[in-house]
Amino acid sequence: QVQLVESGGGLVQAGGSLRLSCVASGSISSINTMGWYRQAPGKQRELVAAISTGTRTKYADSVKGRFTIARDNAKNTVLLRMNSLKPEDTAVYYCSAARDGSSWFRYDYWGQGTQVTVSS
């Protein structure tokens, strides 16, 4: 089993920045791809960004150029740096981890989520 704990959410004004952090524990060696999803009220959960065990990354079109995902394998941590935040970025953000690295959209483990609220 893998446990994921997110931190770093909060309230920020439009145009501001936040950094989300996710620390993994447990069966770390089984983790391949890691990602960040978000879910806004009344909307489906969507992939925001993902990163392989190497340097391959994937971003949602809506966050390209504003968000950056990074991974520190030594610290079992994945970060999401969010710049130029918009009110539409408001959502609960979830960290995720996959045993299989063949898909950007299939994950086995999930964190509890951290709220990000962007005021206009």
PDB file of C-alpha atoms in Angstrom:
ATOM      1  CA  GLN A   1       0.000   0.000   0.000  1.00  0.00           C
ATOM      2  CA  VAL A   2       0.959   3.595  -0.605  1.00  0.00           C
ATOM      3  CA  GLN A   3      -0.156   6.586   1.408  1.00  0.00           C
ATOM      4  CA  LEU A   4      -0.226  10.064  -0.116  1.00  0.00           C
ATOM      5  CA  VAL A   5      -0.467  13.241   1.947  1.00  0.00           C
ATOM      6  CA  GLU A   6      -0.984  16.606   0.284  1.00  0.00           C
ATOM      7  CA  SER A   7      -0.250  20.054   1.677  1.00  0.00           C
ATOM      8  CA  GLY A   8       0.010  23.623   0.471  1.00  0.00           C
ATOM      9  CA  GLY A   9      -3.536  24.509  -0.502  1.00  0.00           C
ATOM     10  CA  GLY A  10      -5.201  27.718   0.578  1.00  0.00           C
ATOM     11  CA  LEU A  11      -6.802  30.967  -0.469  1.00  0.00           C
ATOM     12  CA  VAL A  12      -5.048  33.226  -2.949  1.00  0.00           C
ATOM     13  CA  GLN A  13      -6.020  36.166  -5.112  1.00  0.00           C
ATOM     14  CA  ALA A  14      -6.202  35.860  -8.868  1.00  0.00           C
ATOM     15  CA  GLY A  15      -2.752  36.201 -10.370  1.00  0.00           C
ATOM     16  CA  GLY A  16      -1.096  34.755  -7.296  1.00  0.00           C
ATOM     17  CA  SER A  17       0.853  31.563  -6.775  1.00  0.00           C
ATOM     18  CA  LEU A  18       0.678  28.444  -4.643  1.00  0.00           C
ATOM     19  CA  ARG A  19       2.818  25.357  -4.317  1.00  0.00           C
ATOM     20  CA  LEU A  20       1.262  21.996  -3.547  1.00  0.00           C
ATOM     21  CA  SER A  21       3.313  19.188  -2.096  1.00  0.00           C
ATOM     22  CA  CYS A  22       2.557  15.470  -1.868  1.00  0.00           C
ATOM     23  CA  VAL A  23       4.619  13.058   0.178  1.00  0.00           C
ATOM     24  CA  ALA A  24       4.352   9.344  -0.477  1.00  0.00           C
ATOM     25  CA  SER A  25       4.985   6.629   2.090  1.00  0.00           C
ATOM     26  CA  GLY A  26       4.603   2.880   2.269  1.00  0.00           C
ATOM     27  CA  SER A  27       5.458   0.701  -0.740  1.00  0.00           C
ATOM     28  CA  ILE A  28       7.339   3.477  -2.512  1.00  0.00           C
ATOM     29  CA  SER A  29       9.160   1.138  -4.860  1.00  0.00           C
ATOM     30  CA  SER A  30       5.861   0.210  -6.499  1.00  0.00           C
ATOM     31  CA  ILE A  31       5.147   3.779  -7.649  1.00  0.00           C
ATOM     32  CA  ASN A  32       5.613   4.749 -11.264  1.00  0.00           C
ATOM     33  CA  THR A  33       3.660   7.754 -12.573  1.00  0.00           C
ATOM     34  CA  MET A  34       2.501  10.431 -10.149  1.00  0.00           C
ATOM     35  CA  GLY A  35      -0.049  13.100 -10.853  1.00  0.00           C
ATOM     36  CA  TRP A  36      -2.293  15.866  -9.642  1.00  0.00           C
ATOM     37  CA  TYR A  37      -6.012  15.869 -10.316  1.00  0.00           C
ATOM     38  CA  ARG A  38      -8.574  18.456  -9.350  1.00  0.00           C
ATOM     39  CA  GLN A  39     -12.312  18.505  -8.873  1.00  0.00           C
ATOM     40  CA  ALA A  40     -14.402  21.641  -8.799  1.00  0.00           C
ATOM     41  CA  PRO A  41     -17.967  21.659  -7.428  1.00  0.00           C
ATOM     42  CA  GLY A  42     -20.357  20.101  -9.903  1.00  0.00           C
ATOM     43  CA  LYS A  43     -17.578  19.027 -12.249  1.00  0.00           C
ATOM     44  CA  GLN A  44     -15.754  15.795 -12.973  1.00  0.00           C
ATOM     45  CA  ARG A  45     -12.312  15.146 -11.604  1.00  0.00           C
ATOM     46  CA  GLU A  46      -9.712  16.092 -14.211  1.00  0.00           C
ATOM     47  CA  LEU A  47      -6.023  15.492 -14.649  1.00  0.00           C
ATOM     48  CA  VAL A  48      -4.020  18.666 -14.079  1.00  0.00           C
ATOM     49  CA  ALA A  49      -0.473  17.385 -14.467  1.00  0.00           C
ATOM     50  CA  ALA A  50       1.461  14.144 -14.282  1.00  0.00           C
ATOM     51  CA  ILE A  51       5.087  13.078 -14.248  1.00  0.00           C
ATOM     52  CA  SER A  52       6.841   9.809 -14.954  1.00  0.00           C
ATOM     53  CA  THR A  53       9.678   8.360 -12.920  1.00  0.00           C
ATOM     54  CA  GLY A  54      11.983  10.181 -15.314  1.00  0.00           C
ATOM     55  CA  THR A  55      11.281  13.607 -16.725  1.00  0.00           C
ATOM     56  CA  ARG A  56       8.279  13.068 -18.974  1.00  0.00           C
ATOM     57  CA  THR A  57       5.369  15.313 -18.053  1.00  0.00           C
ATOM     58  CA  LYS A  58       1.808  15.909 -19.143  1.00  0.00           C
ATOM     59  CA  TYR A  59      -0.340  18.966 -18.520  1.00  0.00           C
ATOM     60  CA  ALA A  60      -3.957  19.860 -19.073  1.00  0.00           C
ATOM     61  CA  ASP A  61      -4.262  22.502 -21.779  1.00  0.00           C
ATOM     62  CA  SER A  62      -5.852  24.866 -19.283  1.00  0.00           C
ATOM     63  CA  VAL A  63      -2.733  24.984 -17.099  1.00  0.00           C
ATOM     64  CA  LYS A  64       0.083  24.801 -19.639  1.00  0.00           C
ATOM     65  CA  GLY A  65       2.557  27.614 -19.121  1.00  0.00           C
ATOM     66  CA  ARG A  66       1.199  28.365 -15.633  1.00  0.00           C
ATOM     67  CA  PHE A  67       1.676  25.130 -13.660  1.00  0.00           C
ATOM     68  CA  THR A  68       4.828  23.073 -13.258  1.00  0.00           C
ATOM     69  CA  ILE A  69       5.040  19.557 -11.865  1.00  0.00           C
ATOM     70  CA  ALA A  70       8.270  18.248 -10.393  1.00  0.00           C
ATOM     71  CA  ARG A  71       9.344  15.137  -8.593  1.00  0.00           C
ATOM     72  CA  ASP A  72      11.989  14.417  -5.980  1.00  0.00           C
ATOM     73  CA  ASN A  73      12.372  10.667  -5.911  1.00  0.00           C
ATOM     74  CA  ALA A  74      14.859  10.822  -3.050  1.00  0.00           C
ATOM     75  CA  LYS A  75      12.236  12.507  -0.872  1.00  0.00           C
ATOM     76  CA  ASN A  76       9.259  10.588  -2.296  1.00  0.00           C
ATOM     77  CA  THR A  77       7.667  13.930  -3.089  1.00  0.00           C
ATOM     78  CA  VAL A  78       5.818  15.420  -6.019  1.00  0.00           C
ATOM     79  CA  LEU A  79       5.278  19.172  -6.252  1.00  0.00           C
ATOM     80  CA  LEU A  80       2.868  21.305  -8.222  1.00  0.00           C
ATOM     81  CA  ARG A  81       3.859  24.909  -8.665  1.00  0.00           C
ATOM     82  CA  MET A  82       0.879  27.015  -9.695  1.00  0.00           C
ATOM     83  CA  ASN A  83       1.404  30.526 -11.034  1.00  0.00           C
ATOM     84  CA  SER A  84      -0.969  33.108 -12.505  1.00  0.00           C
ATOM     85  CA  LEU A  85      -3.862  31.460 -10.736  1.00  0.00           C
ATOM     86  CA  LYS A  86      -7.378  32.095 -11.990  1.00  0.00           C
ATOM     87  CA  PRO A  87     -10.737  31.766 -10.234  1.00  0.00           C
ATOM     88  CA  GLU A  88     -11.475  28.774 -12.463  1.00  0.00           C
ATOM     89  CA  ASP A  89      -8.529  26.963 -10.858  1.00  0.00           C
ATOM     90  CA  THR A  90     -10.570  26.768  -7.659  1.00  0.00           C
ATOM     91  CA  ALA A  91     -10.988  23.092  -6.773  1.00  0.00           C
ATOM     92  CA  VAL A  92      -9.919  20.311  -4.462  1.00  0.00           C
ATOM     93  CA  TYR A  93      -6.560  19.068  -5.682  1.00  0.00           C
ATOM     94  CA  TYR A  94      -5.683  15.394  -5.286  1.00  0.00           C
ATOM     95  CA  CYS A  95      -2.309  13.724  -5.469  1.00  0.00           C
ATOM     96  CA  SER A  96      -2.271  10.360  -7.213  1.00  0.00           C
ATOM     97  CA  ALA A  97       0.185   7.552  -7.831  1.00  0.00           C
ATOM     98  CA  ALA A  98       0.197   4.646 -10.253  1.00  0.00           C
ATOM     99  CA  ARG A  99       1.968   1.300 -10.204  1.00  0.00           C
ATOM    100  CA  ASP A 100       1.769   1.112 -13.983  1.00  0.00           C
ATOM    101  CA  GLY A 101       3.416   3.878 -15.968  1.00  0.00           C
ATOM    102  CA  SER A 102       1.772   3.054 -19.291  1.00  0.00           C
ATOM    103  CA  SER A 103      -1.034   5.608 -18.988  1.00  0.00           C
ATOM    104  CA  TRP A 104      -1.301   9.178 -17.787  1.00  0.00           C
ATOM    105  CA  PHE A 105      -4.884   8.536 -16.683  1.00  0.00           C
ATOM    106  CA  ARG A 106      -4.843   5.382 -14.582  1.00  0.00           C
ATOM    107  CA  TYR A 107      -3.964   5.601 -10.885  1.00  0.00           C
ATOM    108  CA  ASP A 108      -4.049   3.224  -7.955  1.00  0.00           C
ATOM    109  CA  TYR A 109      -3.561   5.499  -4.954  1.00  0.00           C
ATOM    110  CA  TRP A 110      -5.082   8.821  -3.974  1.00  0.00           C
ATOM    111  CA  GLY A 111      -4.522  11.427  -1.332  1.00  0.00           C
ATOM    112  CA  GLN A 112      -7.290  13.064   0.680  1.00  0.00           C
ATOM    113  CA  GLY A 113      -7.145  16.294  -1.271  1.00  0.00           C
ATOM    114  CA  THR A 114      -6.287  19.895  -0.496  1.00  0.00           C
ATOM    115  CA  GLN A 115      -8.525  22.882  -1.200  1.00  0.00           C
ATOM    116  CA  VAL A 116      -7.319  25.635  -3.501  1.00  0.00           C
ATOM    117  CA  THR A 117      -9.481  28.736  -3.686  1.00  0.00           C
ATOM    118  CA  VAL A 118      -8.690  31.615  -6.022  1.00  0.00           C
ATOM    119  CA  SER A 119     -10.584  34.831  -5.420  1.00  0.00           C
ATOM    120  CA  SER A 120     -11.266  37.364  -8.158  1.00  0.00           C
TER     121      SER A 120
END
